[in-house]
Amino acid sequence: MDYETAHKIGKQLADMAVLMKHVATYQKTKPVYDAYRKAKNKERYRAGHERDIILHEAAAKALKAAGVSKLPNLAAMQKEYETLQAQKEALYADYGKLKKNVREYDVIKQNIDSILRQEKEPERGKETERG
């Protein structure tokens, strides 16, 4: 796996976190919203529970926009989220090791380049002495 895969997983995690928040908000505020829909005096009920009703409507709208028609299982989503998080952490750990290897290889290359330059310099000195 590579950096691009880790980036995709990171985006997927961010999207899942937002979706999970909407699902949790929807579930938490659903009883209040259901009671509001059944209330005889909707204006008075809404005045007393406006925050939860607004949150529920916003979560429902966001879920609909995300193409969610059936409410997903929050526990299953949390488990999948944790699995993806572990994959992301493993990928970034691998990325860190590879980055360290690249730095070590750069130092080795610089040392070799320096040695090769030192070996060529005496040859140039000999050519000027002869001429």
XYZ file of C-alpha atoms in Angstrom:
131
model
C 0.000 0.000 0.000
C 1.164 3.523 -0.686
C 0.660 7.118 0.363
C -2.254 7.511 -2.061
C -4.055 4.586 -0.422
C -3.475 6.103 3.012
C -4.862 9.414 1.750
C -7.983 7.664 0.381
C -8.485 5.890 3.700
C -8.110 9.218 5.503
C -10.816 10.776 3.330
C -13.039 7.744 3.831
C -12.558 8.049 7.600
C -13.490 11.728 7.518
C -16.612 10.995 5.470
C -17.564 8.152 7.811
C -17.102 10.334 10.883
C -19.508 12.911 9.464
C -22.015 10.226 8.468
C -21.803 8.597 11.901
C -22.451 11.961 13.526
C -25.554 12.468 11.390
C -26.805 8.951 12.181
C -26.248 9.460 15.911
C -27.984 12.853 15.849
C -30.882 11.428 13.858
C -31.332 8.529 16.273
C -31.018 10.722 19.351
C -33.557 13.301 18.183
C -36.030 10.940 16.478
C -38.312 10.455 19.529
C -38.687 14.240 19.934
C -39.346 14.660 16.217
C -41.913 11.833 16.190
C -43.683 13.430 19.148
C -43.621 16.776 17.305
C -45.269 15.217 14.250
C -48.008 13.738 16.456
C -48.487 16.868 18.588
C -51.860 18.579 18.392
C -50.314 22.012 18.974
C -47.218 21.821 16.776
C -46.183 25.447 17.321
C -46.107 25.124 21.089
C -44.316 21.758 20.967
C -41.772 23.095 18.493
C -41.124 26.142 20.683
C -40.255 23.829 23.577
C -38.118 21.412 21.534
C -36.881 23.573 18.675
C -33.193 22.653 19.051
C -33.808 18.895 18.783
C -36.276 19.326 15.931
C -33.834 21.484 13.946
C -31.004 19.006 14.592
C -33.199 16.101 13.500
C -34.293 17.829 10.308
C -30.694 18.790 9.468
C -29.463 15.235 10.095
C -32.291 13.774 7.992
C -31.478 16.194 5.168
C -27.745 15.348 5.328
C -28.450 11.603 5.311
C -30.765 11.992 2.324
C -28.113 14.051 0.495
C -25.582 11.299 1.211
C -27.910 8.778 -0.441
C -28.768 6.988 2.786
C -32.255 5.526 2.500
C -32.004 2.959 5.296
C -30.349 4.039 8.521
C -27.057 2.140 8.907
C -26.137 0.306 12.094
C -24.039 2.730 14.125
C -22.153 -0.037 15.963
C -21.186 -1.684 12.652
C -20.058 1.676 11.294
C -17.961 2.264 14.404
C -16.308 -1.133 13.993
C -15.536 -0.446 10.322
C -14.206 2.992 11.284
C -11.838 1.440 13.834
C -10.619 -1.090 11.261
C -9.913 1.660 8.739
C -8.214 3.765 11.416
C -5.901 0.847 12.242
C -5.101 0.415 8.526
C -4.347 4.120 8.197
C -2.051 4.073 11.225
C -0.215 1.030 9.849
C 0.205 2.717 6.474
C 1.576 5.893 8.024
C 3.956 3.837 10.166
C 5.209 2.117 6.991
C 5.421 5.490 5.282
C 7.544 6.831 8.144
C 9.934 3.860 7.883
C 10.223 4.262 4.121
C 10.851 7.975 4.483
C 13.642 7.210 6.972
C 15.132 4.701 4.506
C 15.079 7.307 1.739
C 16.939 9.780 3.977
C 19.552 7.107 4.765
C 19.931 6.298 1.059
C 20.375 9.995 0.287
C 23.209 10.210 2.828
C 24.849 7.114 1.319
C 24.501 8.575 -2.185
C 26.014 11.882 -1.073
C 28.932 10.017 0.519
C 29.539 7.981 -2.640
C 29.314 11.102 -4.811
C 31.834 12.809 -2.511
C 34.238 9.850 -2.708
C 33.974 9.727 -6.504
C 34.693 13.472 -6.751
C 37.774 13.098 -4.540
C 39.099 10.281 -6.749
C 38.683 12.396 -9.912
C 40.358 15.537 -8.513
C 43.911 14.064 -8.318
C 43.624 12.953 -11.966
C 42.925 16.525 -13.014
C 45.951 17.669 -11.023
C 48.198 15.159 -12.831
C 46.993 16.317 -16.236
C 47.965 19.930 -15.507
C 51.425 18.873 -14.260
C 52.140 17.004 -17.503
C 51.046 19.785 -19.761
